[in-house]
Tab-separated table of C-alpha atoms in Angstrom:
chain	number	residue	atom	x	y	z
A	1	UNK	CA	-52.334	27.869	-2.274
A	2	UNK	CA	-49.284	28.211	-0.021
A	3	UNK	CA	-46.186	30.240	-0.779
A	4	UNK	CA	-43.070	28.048	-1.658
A	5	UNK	CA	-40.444	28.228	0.470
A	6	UNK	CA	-37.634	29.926	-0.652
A	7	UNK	CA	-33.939	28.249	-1.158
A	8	UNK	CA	-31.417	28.925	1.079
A	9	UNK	CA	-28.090	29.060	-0.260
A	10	UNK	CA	-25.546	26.345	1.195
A	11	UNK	CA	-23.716	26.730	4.017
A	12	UNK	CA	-19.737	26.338	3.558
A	13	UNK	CA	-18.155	23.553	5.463
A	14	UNK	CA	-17.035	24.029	8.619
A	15	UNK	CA	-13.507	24.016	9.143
A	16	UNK	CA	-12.387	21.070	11.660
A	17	UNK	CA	-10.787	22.079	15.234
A	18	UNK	CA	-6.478	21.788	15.428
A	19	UNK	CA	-6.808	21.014	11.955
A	20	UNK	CA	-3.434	22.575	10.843
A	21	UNK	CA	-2.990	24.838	7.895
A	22	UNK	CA	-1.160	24.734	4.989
A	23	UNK	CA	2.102	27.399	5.037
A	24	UNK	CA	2.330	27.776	8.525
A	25	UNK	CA	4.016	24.513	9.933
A	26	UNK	CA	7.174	25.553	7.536
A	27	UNK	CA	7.670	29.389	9.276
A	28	UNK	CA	8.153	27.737	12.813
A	29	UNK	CA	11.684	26.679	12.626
A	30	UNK	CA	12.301	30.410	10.892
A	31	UNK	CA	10.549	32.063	13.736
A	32	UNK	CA	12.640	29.781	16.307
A	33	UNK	CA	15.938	31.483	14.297
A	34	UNK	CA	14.512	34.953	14.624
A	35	UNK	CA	13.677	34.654	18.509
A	36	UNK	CA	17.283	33.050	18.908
A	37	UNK	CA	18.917	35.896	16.802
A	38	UNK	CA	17.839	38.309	19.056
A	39	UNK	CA	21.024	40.503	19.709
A	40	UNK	CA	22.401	40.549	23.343
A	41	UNK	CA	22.788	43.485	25.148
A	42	UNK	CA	25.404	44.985	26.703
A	43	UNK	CA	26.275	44.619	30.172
A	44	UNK	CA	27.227	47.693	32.173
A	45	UNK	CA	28.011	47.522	36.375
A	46	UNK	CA	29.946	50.198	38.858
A	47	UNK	CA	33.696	49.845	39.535
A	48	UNK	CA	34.604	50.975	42.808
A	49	UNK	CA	38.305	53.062	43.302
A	50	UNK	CA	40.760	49.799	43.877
A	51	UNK	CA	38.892	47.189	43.206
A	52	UNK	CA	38.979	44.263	40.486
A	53	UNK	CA	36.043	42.791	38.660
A	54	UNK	CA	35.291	39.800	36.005
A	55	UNK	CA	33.429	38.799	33.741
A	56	UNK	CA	33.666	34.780	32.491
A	57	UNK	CA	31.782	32.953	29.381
A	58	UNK	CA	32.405	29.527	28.047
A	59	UNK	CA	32.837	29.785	23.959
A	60	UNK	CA	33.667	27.214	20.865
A	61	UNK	CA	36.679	26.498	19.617
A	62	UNK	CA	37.463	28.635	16.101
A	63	UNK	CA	34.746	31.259	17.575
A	64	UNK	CA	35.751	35.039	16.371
A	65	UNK	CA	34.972	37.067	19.740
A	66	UNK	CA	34.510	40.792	19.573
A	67	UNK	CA	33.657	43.442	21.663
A	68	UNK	CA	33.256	47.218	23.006
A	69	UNK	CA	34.173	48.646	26.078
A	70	UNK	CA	33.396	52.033	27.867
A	71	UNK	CA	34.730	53.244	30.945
A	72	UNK	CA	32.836	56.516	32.616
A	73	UNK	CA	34.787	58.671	34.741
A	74	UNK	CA	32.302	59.276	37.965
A	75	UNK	CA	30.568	62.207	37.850
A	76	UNK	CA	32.472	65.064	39.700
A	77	UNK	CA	35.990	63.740	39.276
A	78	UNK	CA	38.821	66.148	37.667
A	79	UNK	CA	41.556	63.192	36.929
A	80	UNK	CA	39.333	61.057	34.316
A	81	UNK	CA	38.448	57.438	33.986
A	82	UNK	CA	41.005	55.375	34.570
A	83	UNK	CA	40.833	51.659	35.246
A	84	UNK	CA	42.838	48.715	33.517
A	85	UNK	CA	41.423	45.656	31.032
A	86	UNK	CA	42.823	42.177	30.540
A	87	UNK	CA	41.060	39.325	28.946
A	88	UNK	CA	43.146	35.971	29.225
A	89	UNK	CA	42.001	32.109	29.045
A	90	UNK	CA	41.860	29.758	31.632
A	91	UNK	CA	45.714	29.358	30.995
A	92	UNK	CA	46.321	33.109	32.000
A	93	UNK	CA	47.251	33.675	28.206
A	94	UNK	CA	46.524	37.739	27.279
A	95	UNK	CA	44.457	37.849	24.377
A	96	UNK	CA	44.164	41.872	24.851
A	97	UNK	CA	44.981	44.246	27.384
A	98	UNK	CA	44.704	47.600	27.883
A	99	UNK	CA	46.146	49.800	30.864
A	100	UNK	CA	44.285	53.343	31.212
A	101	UNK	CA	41.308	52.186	29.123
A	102	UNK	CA	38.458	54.454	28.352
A	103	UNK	CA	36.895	53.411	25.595
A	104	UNK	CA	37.931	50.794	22.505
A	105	UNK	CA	37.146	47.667	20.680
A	106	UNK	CA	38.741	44.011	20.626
A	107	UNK	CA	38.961	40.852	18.653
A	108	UNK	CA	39.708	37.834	18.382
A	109	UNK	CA	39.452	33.701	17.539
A	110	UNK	CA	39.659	31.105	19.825
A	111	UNK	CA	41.489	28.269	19.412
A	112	UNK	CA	39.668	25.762	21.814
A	113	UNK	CA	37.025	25.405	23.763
A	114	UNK	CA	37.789	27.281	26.836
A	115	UNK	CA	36.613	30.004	29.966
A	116	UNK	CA	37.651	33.106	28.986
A	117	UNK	CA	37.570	36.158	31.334
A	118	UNK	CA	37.490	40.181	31.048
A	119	UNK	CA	38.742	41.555	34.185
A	120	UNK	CA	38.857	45.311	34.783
A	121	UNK	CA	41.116	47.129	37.715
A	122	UNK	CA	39.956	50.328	38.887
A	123	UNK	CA	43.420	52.429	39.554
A	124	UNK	CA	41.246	55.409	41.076
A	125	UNK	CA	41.638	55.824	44.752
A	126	UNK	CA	39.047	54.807	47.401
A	127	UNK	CA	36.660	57.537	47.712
A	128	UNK	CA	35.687	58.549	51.239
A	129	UNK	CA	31.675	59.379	51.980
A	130	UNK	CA	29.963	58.939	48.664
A	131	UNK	CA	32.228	59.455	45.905
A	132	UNK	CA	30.621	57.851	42.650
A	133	UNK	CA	31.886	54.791	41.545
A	134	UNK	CA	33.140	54.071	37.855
A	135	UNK	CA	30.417	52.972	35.151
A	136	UNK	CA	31.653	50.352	33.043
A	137	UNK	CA	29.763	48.880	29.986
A	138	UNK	CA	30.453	45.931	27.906
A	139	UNK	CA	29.233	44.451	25.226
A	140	UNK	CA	30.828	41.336	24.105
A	141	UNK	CA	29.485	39.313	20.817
A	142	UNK	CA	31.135	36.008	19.710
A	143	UNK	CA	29.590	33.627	16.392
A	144	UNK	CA	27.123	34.800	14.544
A	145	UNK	CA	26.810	38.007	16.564
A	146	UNK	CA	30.084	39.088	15.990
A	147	UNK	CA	30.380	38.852	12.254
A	148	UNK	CA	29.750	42.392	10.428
A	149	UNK	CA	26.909	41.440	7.632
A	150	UNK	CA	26.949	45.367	6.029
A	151	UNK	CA	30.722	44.499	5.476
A	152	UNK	CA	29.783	41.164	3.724
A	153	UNK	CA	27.026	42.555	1.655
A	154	UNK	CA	29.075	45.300	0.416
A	155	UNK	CA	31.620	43.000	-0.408
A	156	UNK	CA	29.937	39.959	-1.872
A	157	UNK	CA	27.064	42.814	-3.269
A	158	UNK	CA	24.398	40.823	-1.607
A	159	UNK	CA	21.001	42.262	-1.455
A	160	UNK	CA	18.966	42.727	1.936
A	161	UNK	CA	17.118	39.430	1.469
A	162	UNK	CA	20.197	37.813	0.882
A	163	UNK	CA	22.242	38.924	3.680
A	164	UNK	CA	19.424	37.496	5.894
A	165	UNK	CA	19.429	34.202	4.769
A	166	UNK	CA	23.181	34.276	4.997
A	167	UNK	CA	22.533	35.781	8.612
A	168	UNK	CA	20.239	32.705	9.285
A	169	UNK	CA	22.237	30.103	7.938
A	170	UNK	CA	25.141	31.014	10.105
A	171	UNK	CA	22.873	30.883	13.204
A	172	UNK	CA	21.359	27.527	11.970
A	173	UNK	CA	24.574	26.091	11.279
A	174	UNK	CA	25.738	27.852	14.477
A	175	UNK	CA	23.078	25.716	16.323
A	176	UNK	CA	23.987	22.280	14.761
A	177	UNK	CA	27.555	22.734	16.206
A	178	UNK	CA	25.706	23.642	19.665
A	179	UNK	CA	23.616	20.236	19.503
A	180	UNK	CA	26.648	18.181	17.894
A	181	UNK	CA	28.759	19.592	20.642
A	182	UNK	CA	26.235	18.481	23.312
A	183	UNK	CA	25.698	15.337	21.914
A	184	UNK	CA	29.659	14.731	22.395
A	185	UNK	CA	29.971	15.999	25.808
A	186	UNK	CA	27.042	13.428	26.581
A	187	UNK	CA	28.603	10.582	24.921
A	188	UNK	CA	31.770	11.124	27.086
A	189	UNK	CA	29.677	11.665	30.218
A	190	UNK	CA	28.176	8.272	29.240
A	191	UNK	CA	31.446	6.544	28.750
A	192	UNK	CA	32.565	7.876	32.216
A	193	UNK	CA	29.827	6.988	33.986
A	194	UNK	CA	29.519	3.843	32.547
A	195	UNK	CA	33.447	3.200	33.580
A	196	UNK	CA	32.713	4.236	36.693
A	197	UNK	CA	30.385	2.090	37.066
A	198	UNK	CA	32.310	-1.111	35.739
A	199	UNK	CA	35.272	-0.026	38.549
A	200	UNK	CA	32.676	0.338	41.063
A	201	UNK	CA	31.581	-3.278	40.486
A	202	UNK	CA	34.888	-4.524	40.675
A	203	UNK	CA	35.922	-3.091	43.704
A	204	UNK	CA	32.421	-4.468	45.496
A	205	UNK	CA	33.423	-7.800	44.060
A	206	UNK	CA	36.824	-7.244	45.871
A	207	UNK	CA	35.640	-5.930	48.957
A	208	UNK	CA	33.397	-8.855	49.562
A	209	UNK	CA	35.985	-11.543	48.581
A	210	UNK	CA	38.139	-9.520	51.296
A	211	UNK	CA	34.879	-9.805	53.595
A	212	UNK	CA	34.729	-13.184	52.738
A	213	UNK	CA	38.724	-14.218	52.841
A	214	UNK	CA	38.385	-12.525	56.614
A	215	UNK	CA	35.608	-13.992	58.269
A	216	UNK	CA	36.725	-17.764	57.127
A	217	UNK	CA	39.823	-16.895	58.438
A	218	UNK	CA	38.462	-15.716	61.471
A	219	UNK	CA	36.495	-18.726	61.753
A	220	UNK	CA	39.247	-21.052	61.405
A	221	UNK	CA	41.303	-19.011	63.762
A	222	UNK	CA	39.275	-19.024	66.413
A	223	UNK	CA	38.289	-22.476	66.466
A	224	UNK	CA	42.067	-23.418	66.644
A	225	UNK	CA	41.955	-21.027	69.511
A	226	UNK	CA	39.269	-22.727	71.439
A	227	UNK	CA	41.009	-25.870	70.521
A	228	UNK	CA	44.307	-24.936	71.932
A	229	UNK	CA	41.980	-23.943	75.107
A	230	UNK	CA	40.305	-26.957	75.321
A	231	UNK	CA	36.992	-25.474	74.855
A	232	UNK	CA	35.792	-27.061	72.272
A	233	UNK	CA	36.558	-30.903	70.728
């Protein structure tokens, strides 16, 4: 007699292609946050003896703005770094300045949405052949960057967790106000473009009535001419 065949046990389903799975759709607006969270770095460039450089950003209105600045004496030189910093607003009003700067911290808020520049003035003499130049490094943070969490923690006696969904919510919250902001600035676009348009309609309207208003009275005039001439009847 033959041998039965022996049972295999059942295969589990297959799962389906792009089907999505549960618990991951939710961490993609949190990984978004930590990508955009990323801190800046600092920005560093060469000062040349006499010379003046700048540095501009756009920022928020009610924005606390800090930074840290380091001035390097070039390598060889006796007298020392020395070089000047100012950082005004598109009105030219100081918000901090500092004359023989080396090395230092700033703050402050804005109070509308404005440019605001940090300019540094070398005072060291031109070099002749190939003196080094001044290093100069910068690292400006403004929003979320700029707020001190350890502080808050300590005060508020947050735990780690904590402090970084505080951290988050501030840069979520920081983010609505970018969108909210950009939806404003293209609502007025709108409105101007649209009143642009609306004058630019009129004024073809009134050109060609002009148009209009000149040829029939060019018409006219020059068949009273011809008239007068006795060219025409």
């Amino acid at each position: 007699m033959p041998m039965p065949m022996p049972m295999l046990p059942p295969m589990p389903p297959l799962p389906l292609l792009g089907r999505p799975r549960l618990g991951r759709a939710p961490l993609l607006p949190l990984l978004l946050l930590l990508l955009l969270a990323d801190p800046a770095r600092p920005i560093s460039f060469q000062l040349p003896g006499k010379t003046r450089k700048c540095l501009r950003e756009e920022i928020h209105r009610d924005t606390l703005v800090t930074g840290e600045y380091e001035i390097g004496a070039p390598p060889g030189s006796s007298t020392g770094p020395s070089a000047n910093l100012k950082i005004t607003d598109s009105a030219g009003h100081i918000l901090y300045a500092k004359e023989d700067a080396t090395k230092g911290k700033f703050a402050f808020t804005t109070e509308d949405y404005d440019m605001f520049e940090a300019c540094f003035e070398s005072k060291l003499p031109v070099g002749t052949g190939r003196m080094p130049d001044q290093l100069v490094t910068l690292d400006m943070k403004h929003g979320v960057e700029a707020k001190n969490y350890e502080e808050i923690a300590k005060v508020e006696k947050l735990k780690p967790l904590e402090v970084e969904l505080r951290r988050l919510e501030d840069l979520s919250e920081s983010i609505v106000n970018d969108f909210a902001y950009m939806k404003k600035r293209e609502e007025e676009m709108r409105d101007t473009n649209e009143s642009t348009n609306t004058r630019v309609l009129y004024f073809s309207i009134f050109s060609m009535c002009c148009l209009i208003g000149l040829a029939t009275w060019q018409v006219f005039y020059l068949r009273r001419f011809f008239k007068a001439k006795k060219l025409i009847e």
